[in-house]
């Protein structure tokens, strides 16, 4: 799936169009389904902007972190929920107990494979998360979109986008033995970000049209110099 969707070769779409398209998809794993996704994106971004006014890259990260959920949309191939949302976790090493619904891994042959079921598995301690295969989802997809389209987002922003559903790491502290020094630095920002991702889902209503110009200017000037090619729709 990563190979197929990593091609990013079928549809051109602007970041803002994508934010609006996200209103059409429902994330079954989201406990707060009664408001449009664009509100969640803007609530996250605006809450960060209030507390970190100078970190404009972090405002943008708030806006775009969930855009990979468009994989659920029919125009993006309509992937099933399990392939897009929910927590993510490493493959090729033991499944940590902190992974949600851990008990079901007993049906996964990897959990009985001696090459995979040790603490390090196929990895070397300290190898860096960049070298670790993480389960596929909206995180990794949006990371690929940002990276392949030459976004100028700093490494911490790409890290946040790529690992914000990796709850075993940033909530439970599992798999830290696989991190390198860069990961340790970036994880500090992910932990800050995560507070806003979760608790922005308060009922602060956002006037979308009022804040739109600010975010459009960030998208155009800083983040995506060329419009992003967002998706590969399988034939
Ligand atoms: Fe997300
Ligand atoms: Fe989110």
CSV table of C-alpha atoms in Angstrom, one decimal, residues 152 216-225:
chain,number,residue,atom,x,y,z
A,152,UNK,CA,10.0,23.6,3.5
A,216,UNK,CA,-3.4,30.4,2.8
A,217,UNK,CA,-0.5,32.8,3.1
A,218,UNK,CA,1.5,30.2,5.1
A,219,UNK,CA,0.7,27.5,2.6
A,220,UNK,CA,1.8,29.5,-0.3
A,221,UNK,CA,4.8,31.3,1.1
A,222,UNK,CA,6.4,28.8,3.4
A,223,UNK,CA,5.2,25.3,3.1
A,224,UNK,CA,4.2,24.1,-0.3
A,225,UNK,CA,5.9,26.3,-3.0
